mmCIF file of C-alpha atoms in Angstrom:
data_model
loop_
_atom_site.group_PDB
_atom_site.id
_atom_site.type_symbol
_atom_site.label_atom_id
_atom_site.label_comp_id
_atom_site.label_asym_id
_atom_site.label_seq_id
_atom_site.Cartn_x
_atom_site.Cartn_y
_atom_site.Cartn_z
ATOM 1 C CA UNK A 147 52.346 19.775 -17.081
ATOM 2 C CA UNK A 148 53.645 21.142 -13.789
ATOM 3 C CA UNK A 149 57.314 21.664 -12.915
ATOM 4 C CA UNK A 150 58.693 22.964 -9.636
ATOM 5 C CA UNK A 151 61.919 24.993 -9.743
ATOM 6 C CA UNK A 152 64.339 25.663 -6.867
ATOM 7 C CA UNK A 153 67.668 27.422 -6.536
ATOM 8 C CA UNK A 154 70.086 28.269 -3.733
ATOM 9 C CA UNK A 155 69.141 25.282 -1.619
ATOM 10 C CA UNK A 156 72.153 25.808 0.679
ATOM 11 C CA UNK A 157 71.733 22.721 2.827
ATOM 12 C CA UNK A 158 67.923 22.761 3.156
ATOM 13 C CA UNK A 159 67.426 19.027 2.584
ATOM 14 C CA UNK A 160 64.313 18.882 4.777
ATOM 15 C CA UNK A 161 62.241 21.145 2.519
ATOM 16 C CA UNK A 162 63.908 19.716 -0.588
ATOM 17 C CA UNK A 163 62.299 16.351 0.174
ATOM 18 C CA UNK A 164 58.890 18.007 -0.319
ATOM 19 C CA UNK A 165 59.804 20.342 -3.189
ATOM 20 C CA UNK A 166 58.552 17.959 -5.869
ATOM 21 C CA UNK A 167 55.189 17.241 -4.250
ATOM 22 C CA UNK A 168 52.394 17.695 -6.800
ATOM 23 C CA UNK A 169 54.791 18.284 -9.707
ATOM 24 C CA UNK A 170 55.689 16.172 -12.724
ATOM 25 C CA UNK A 171 59.370 17.099 -12.349
ATOM 26 C CA UNK A 172 61.747 19.159 -10.223
ATOM 27 C CA UNK A 173 64.384 21.519 -11.623
ATOM 28 C CA UNK A 174 67.278 22.603 -9.396
ATOM 29 C CA UNK A 175 69.416 25.570 -10.434
ATOM 30 C CA UNK A 176 72.264 24.873 -8.053
ATOM 31 C CA UNK A 177 74.010 26.073 -4.924
ATOM 32 C CA UNK A 178 73.297 22.986 -2.871
ATOM 33 C CA UNK A 179 76.228 23.594 -0.517
ATOM 34 C CA UNK A 180 75.987 25.753 2.603
ATOM 35 C CA UNK A 181 79.407 27.215 3.390
ATOM 36 C CA UNK A 182 78.172 30.132 5.490
ATOM 37 C CA UNK A 183 74.637 31.374 6.148
ATOM 38 C CA UNK A 184 74.700 35.170 6.015
ATOM 39 C CA UNK A 185 71.394 35.323 7.918
ATOM 40 C CA UNK A 186 72.426 32.840 10.632
ATOM 41 C CA UNK A 187 76.182 32.785 11.146
ATOM 42 C CA UNK A 188 75.981 29.587 13.196
ATOM 43 C CA UNK A 189 75.079 27.496 10.141
ATOM 44 C CA UNK A 190 77.422 26.108 7.514
ATOM 45 C CA UNK A 191 80.841 24.606 6.971
ATOM 46 C CA UNK A 192 82.778 27.696 8.084
ATOM 47 C CA UNK A 193 81.211 28.122 11.561
ATOM 48 C CA UNK A 194 81.316 24.368 12.106
ATOM 49 C CA UNK A 195 85.082 24.568 11.685
ATOM 50 C CA UNK A 196 85.911 27.969 13.187
ATOM 51 C CA UNK A 197 83.006 29.091 15.359
ATOM 52 C CA UNK A 198 80.382 31.812 15.168
ATOM 53 C CA UNK A 199 82.629 34.727 16.191
ATOM 54 C CA UNK A 200 84.951 34.087 13.276
ATOM 55 C CA UNK A 201 81.949 33.684 10.990
ATOM 56 C CA UNK A 202 80.661 37.074 12.196
ATOM 57 C CA UNK A 203 83.986 38.665 11.299
ATOM 58 C CA UNK A 204 84.160 37.065 7.862
ATOM 59 C CA UNK A 205 80.644 38.228 6.992
ATOM 60 C CA UNK A 206 81.485 41.735 8.232
ATOM 61 C CA UNK A 207 84.513 41.942 5.949
ATOM 62 C CA UNK A 208 82.769 40.494 2.917
ATOM 63 C CA UNK A 209 79.699 42.686 3.349
ATOM 64 C CA UNK A 210 82.000 45.700 3.427
ATOM 65 C CA UNK A 211 83.570 44.372 0.208
ATOM 66 C CA UNK A 212 86.945 44.142 1.946
ATOM 67 C CA UNK A 213 87.657 40.928 0.105
ATOM 68 C CA UNK A 214 91.437 40.959 0.436
ATOM 69 C CA UNK A 215 91.177 41.413 4.206
ATOM 70 C CA UNK A 216 88.633 38.620 4.321
ATOM 71 C CA UNK A 217 91.002 36.375 2.390
ATOM 72 C CA UNK A 218 93.916 37.120 4.743
ATOM 73 C CA UNK A 219 91.670 36.564 7.765
ATOM 74 C CA UNK A 220 90.519 33.220 6.371
ATOM 75 C CA UNK A 221 94.055 32.142 5.529
ATOM 76 C CA UNK A 222 95.101 32.674 9.143
ATOM 77 C CA UNK A 223 92.288 30.433 10.350
ATOM 78 C CA UNK A 224 93.140 27.731 7.824
ATOM 79 C CA UNK A 225 96.832 27.679 8.745
ATOM 80 C CA UNK A 226 97.830 24.126 9.645
ATOM 81 C CA UNK A 227 94.581 22.628 8.316
ATOM 82 C CA UNK A 228 94.248 20.702 5.073
ATOM 83 C CA UNK A 229 91.629 23.019 3.592
ATOM 84 C CA UNK A 230 90.743 20.859 0.605
ATOM 85 C CA UNK A 231 90.220 17.715 2.674
ATOM 86 C CA UNK A 232 88.192 19.487 5.370
ATOM 87 C CA UNK A 233 85.899 21.249 2.889
ATOM 88 C CA UNK A 234 85.432 18.202 0.665
ATOM 89 C CA UNK A 235 84.537 16.036 3.651
ATOM 90 C CA UNK A 236 81.910 18.549 4.805
ATOM 91 C CA UNK A 237 80.492 18.954 1.292
ATOM 92 C CA UNK A 238 80.232 15.197 0.897
ATOM 93 C CA UNK A 239 78.088 15.007 4.034
ATOM 94 C CA UNK A 240 75.802 17.721 2.680
ATOM 95 C CA UNK A 241 75.595 16.182 -0.794
ATOM 96 C CA UNK A 242 74.675 12.761 0.615
ATOM 97 C CA UNK A 243 71.598 14.244 2.299
ATOM 98 C CA UNK A 244 70.666 16.643 -0.503
ATOM 99 C CA UNK A 245 70.878 14.263 -3.451
ATOM 100 C CA UNK A 246 68.936 11.656 -1.470
ATOM 101 C CA UNK A 247 66.164 14.251 -1.082
ATOM 102 C CA UNK A 248 65.746 14.842 -4.840
ATOM 103 C CA UNK A 249 62.518 13.350 -6.241
ATOM 104 C CA UNK A 250 62.338 11.469 -9.540
ATOM 105 C CA UNK A 251 62.665 13.014 -12.040
ATOM 106 C CA UNK A 252 64.983 15.890 -11.145
ATOM 107 C CA UNK A 253 66.926 17.997 -13.648
ATOM 108 C CA UNK A 254 69.814 19.838 -11.992
ATOM 109 C CA UNK A 255 72.680 22.157 -12.812
ATOM 110 C CA UNK A 256 75.508 23.565 -10.704
ATOM 111 C CA UNK A 257 75.656 26.764 -8.694
ATOM 112 C CA UNK A 258 78.786 28.811 -8.116
ATOM 113 C CA UNK A 259 79.391 27.277 -4.660
ATOM 114 C CA UNK A 260 79.008 23.673 -5.840
ATOM 115 C CA UNK A 261 81.729 21.138 -6.628
ATOM 116 C CA UNK A 262 80.783 19.541 -9.988
ATOM 117 C CA UNK A 263 83.473 16.861 -9.673
ATOM 118 C CA UNK A 264 81.566 15.261 -6.793
ATOM 119 C CA UNK A 265 78.109 15.229 -8.359
ATOM 120 C CA UNK A 266 78.492 11.937 -10.315
ATOM 121 C CA UNK A 267 79.038 10.120 -7.024
ATOM 122 C CA UNK A 268 75.751 11.311 -5.546
ATOM 123 C CA UNK A 269 73.355 11.836 -8.460
ATOM 124 C CA UNK A 270 70.993 8.861 -8.455
ATOM 125 C CA UNK A 271 69.265 7.362 -11.476
ATOM 126 C CA UNK A 272 66.327 9.768 -11.231
ATOM 127 C CA UNK A 273 68.535 12.862 -11.326
ATOM 128 C CA UNK A 274 69.801 14.249 -14.640
ATOM 129 C CA UNK A 275 72.717 16.677 -14.362
ATOM 130 C CA UNK A 276 73.080 19.165 -17.228
ATOM 131 C CA UNK A 277 75.536 21.980 -17.965
ATOM 132 C CA UNK A 278 75.581 23.480 -21.443
ATOM 133 C CA UNK A 279 72.995 20.840 -22.388
ATOM 134 C CA UNK A 280 69.300 20.505 -23.230
ATOM 135 C CA UNK A 281 66.432 18.313 -22.065
ATOM 136 C CA UNK A 282 62.875 17.945 -23.317
ATOM 137 C CA UNK A 283 60.290 18.096 -20.546
ATOM 138 C CA UNK A 284 56.615 17.849 -21.391
ATOM 139 C CA UNK A 285 57.156 18.953 -24.971
ATOM 140 C CA UNK A 286 59.251 22.017 -24.123
ATOM 141 C CA UNK A 287 63.013 22.256 -24.628
ATOM 142 C CA UNK A 288 64.920 23.353 -21.526
ATOM 143 C CA UNK A 289 68.529 24.524 -21.740
ATOM 144 C CA UNK A 290 70.788 24.392 -18.679
ATOM 145 C CA UNK A 291 73.979 26.293 -17.865
ATOM 146 C CA UNK A 292 75.487 26.065 -14.391
ATOM 147 C CA UNK A 293 78.066 27.930 -12.359
ATOM 148 C CA UNK A 294 78.893 31.591 -11.990
ATOM 149 C CA UNK A 295 81.289 34.125 -13.458
ATOM 150 C CA UNK A 296 84.566 35.094 -11.836
ATOM 151 C CA UNK A 297 84.349 37.417 -8.807
ATOM 152 C CA UNK A 298 86.574 38.516 -5.902
ATOM 153 C CA UNK A 299 84.699 35.950 -3.772
ATOM 154 C CA UNK A 300 86.461 33.110 -5.634
ATOM 155 C CA UNK A 301 83.706 30.584 -5.029
ATOM 156 C CA UNK A 302 84.372 26.987 -6.200
ATOM 157 C CA UNK A 303 82.603 26.943 -9.578
ATOM 158 C CA UNK A 304 83.337 30.276 -11.216
ATOM 159 C CA UNK A 305 84.323 30.267 -14.883
ATOM 160 C CA UNK A 306 85.520 32.905 -17.321
ATOM 161 C CA UNK A 307 83.070 34.871 -19.434
ATOM 162 C CA UNK A 308 84.134 33.227 -22.688
ATOM 163 C CA UNK A 309 83.596 29.687 -21.412
ATOM 164 C CA UNK A 310 80.218 30.638 -19.986
ATOM 165 C CA UNK A 311 79.182 32.299 -23.256
ATOM 166 C CA UNK A 312 80.180 29.169 -25.205
ATOM 167 C CA UNK A 313 77.922 27.053 -23.017
ATOM 168 C CA UNK A 314 75.027 29.450 -23.580
ATOM 169 C CA UNK A 315 75.634 29.373 -27.346
ATOM 170 C CA UNK A 316 75.769 25.550 -27.363
ATOM 171 C CA UNK A 317 72.143 25.388 -26.219
ATOM 172 C CA UNK A 318 70.741 26.783 -29.455
ATOM 173 C CA UNK A 319 66.976 27.240 -29.681
ATOM 174 C CA UNK A 320 65.231 26.522 -26.377
ATOM 175 C CA UNK A 321 61.857 27.301 -24.843
ATOM 176 C CA UNK A 322 63.198 27.756 -21.307
ATOM 177 C CA UNK A 323 66.679 28.941 -20.278
ATOM 178 C CA UNK A 324 67.702 27.550 -16.881
ATOM 179 C CA UNK A 325 70.808 29.090 -15.297
ATOM 180 C CA UNK A 326 72.138 29.690 -11.830
ATOM 181 C CA UNK A 327 73.019 33.346 -12.390
ATOM 182 C CA UNK A 328 70.719 36.020 -13.859
ATOM 183 C CA UNK A 329 71.103 37.923 -17.113
ATOM 184 C CA UNK A 330 73.209 41.065 -16.782
ATOM 185 C CA UNK A 331 70.381 43.442 -15.883
ATOM 186 C CA UNK A 332 71.008 45.725 -12.887
ATOM 187 C CA UNK A 333 67.557 45.318 -11.321
ATOM 188 C CA UNK A 334 67.890 41.524 -11.457
ATOM 189 C CA UNK A 335 71.469 41.492 -10.153
ATOM 190 C CA UNK A 336 71.210 43.830 -7.164
ATOM 191 C CA UNK A 337 70.876 42.197 -3.734
ATOM 192 C CA UNK A 338 69.000 44.575 -1.436
ATOM 193 C CA UNK A 339 70.288 42.996 1.791
ATOM 194 C CA UNK A 340 73.916 42.431 0.798
ATOM 195 C CA UNK A 341 73.736 45.886 -0.864
ATOM 196 C CA UNK A 342 75.799 44.902 -3.849
ATOM 197 C CA UNK A 343 75.454 43.825 -7.453
ATOM 198 C CA UNK A 344 76.037 40.137 -8.101
ATOM 199 C CA UNK A 345 77.495 39.218 -11.477
ATOM 200 C CA UNK A 346 75.003 38.529 -14.216
ATOM 201 C CA UNK A 347 75.753 37.191 -17.686
ATOM 202 C CA UNK A 348 75.859 39.409 -20.768
ATOM 203 C CA UNK A 349 75.842 36.262 -22.938
ATOM 204 C CA UNK A 350 72.638 35.118 -21.264
ATOM 205 C CA UNK A 351 71.047 38.518 -21.869
ATOM 206 C CA UNK A 352 72.076 38.361 -25.523
ATOM 207 C CA UNK A 353 70.526 34.895 -25.845
ATOM 208 C CA UNK A 354 67.288 36.221 -24.369
ATOM 209 C CA UNK A 355 67.213 38.885 -27.095
ATOM 210 C CA UNK A 356 68.155 36.554 -29.960
ATOM 211 C CA UNK A 357 66.648 33.162 -29.041
ATOM 212 C CA UNK A 358 63.558 34.692 -27.395
ATOM 213 C CA UNK A 359 62.742 31.785 -25.049
ATOM 214 C CA UNK A 360 59.431 31.781 -23.204
ATOM 215 C CA UNK A 361 61.213 31.875 -19.850
ATOM 216 C CA UNK A 362 64.617 32.609 -18.350
ATOM 217 C CA UNK A 363 64.792 31.031 -14.890
ATOM 218 C CA UNK A 364 67.630 31.646 -12.428
ATOM 219 C CA UNK A 365 68.532 32.236 -8.768
ATOM 220 C CA UNK A 366 71.848 33.329 -7.197
ATOM 221 C CA UNK A 367 70.660 36.773 -6.017
ATOM 222 C CA UNK A 368 69.044 35.983 -2.686
ATOM 223 C CA UNK A 369 67.123 39.229 -2.129
ATOM 224 C CA UNK A 370 66.800 40.805 -5.591
ATOM 225 C CA UNK A 371 65.567 44.311 -6.199
ATOM 226 C CA UNK A 372 63.254 42.864 -8.853
ATOM 227 C CA UNK A 373 62.244 39.207 -8.904
ATOM 228 C CA UNK A 374 60.544 39.184 -12.275
ATOM 229 C CA UNK A 375 60.604 41.219 -15.463
ATOM 230 C CA UNK A 376 59.804 40.794 -19.128
ATOM 231 C CA UNK A 377 62.546 41.298 -21.696
ATOM 232 C CA UNK A 378 61.006 41.195 -25.155
ATOM 233 C CA UNK A 379 59.235 37.858 -25.489
ATOM 234 C CA UNK A 380 60.897 36.358 -22.409
ATOM 235 C CA UNK A 381 59.639 36.256 -18.844
ATOM 236 C CA UNK A 382 62.726 36.473 -16.599
ATOM 237 C CA UNK A 383 62.163 34.996 -13.139
ATOM 238 C CA UNK A 384 64.318 34.717 -10.043
ATOM 239 C CA UNK A 385 62.814 31.508 -8.636
ATOM 240 C CA UNK A 386 63.689 32.440 -5.051
ATOM 241 C CA UNK A 387 66.061 31.679 -2.220
ATOM 242 C CA UNK A 388 64.948 28.141 -1.382
ATOM 243 C CA UNK A 389 67.184 27.894 1.687
ATOM 244 C CA UNK A 390 65.039 30.457 3.481
ATOM 245 C CA UNK A 391 61.637 30.061 1.816
ATOM 246 C CA UNK A 392 61.492 26.273 1.517
ATOM 247 C CA UNK A 393 59.040 26.821 -1.346
ATOM 248 C CA UNK A 394 59.612 26.041 -5.041
ATOM 249 C CA UNK A 395 58.546 28.254 -7.924
ATOM 250 C CA UNK A 396 55.922 26.675 -10.167
ATOM 251 C CA UNK A 397 55.826 26.564 -13.974
ATOM 252 C CA UNK A 398 52.704 25.120 -15.601
ATOM 253 C CA UNK A 399 51.743 24.624 -19.224
#
């Protein structure tokens, strides 16, 4: 059995069309939407609306962790614009292309920048969306939990720690844990380019210790200090930043 796993697709529908080639199934760990490309400030919803110079400034403020200034700066740009309508319209265009690129079968969960309310409109019959749910693939039980934890960034699908922990607990015994965010381990949470720690889940780390799955697969941290480490019986793997690599991570058994 061969499964390809992607995360942090961020608008890369072209490579997504090929991500399932040679695999029995594709798993997507979320972040389909591209709001702003930190490597290329000309790409994404924000520069499409406000231009590259404003995107440069927003990235500068966020990278410096001046989140309140970034929020005020953004609010000035959005003044007089129906933010919800503009963003939803742009996300719909991205989702139409991205969901059409998913092969059959695909098992997908949400990232922190996704809008779960829109997914039922775009997920085709070959795509199974799971969040706090399990699926059997090739004789192994996979558990899926989407979204991220609350941060000053206030991305669209952030939830409180208790709700996230309840979804982890609802999975029970699984062979493979599939989440968007990593377990709360500093080496797995630190982004070497952004030079900051992203939020990892303590509940996920606890499940790794108690459930002892074969694998914990995740994304979210685009340039992690450590991409892979073993915690007890579990191989923890950041499957990579698909938006830039265009290459899935492979799991075979």
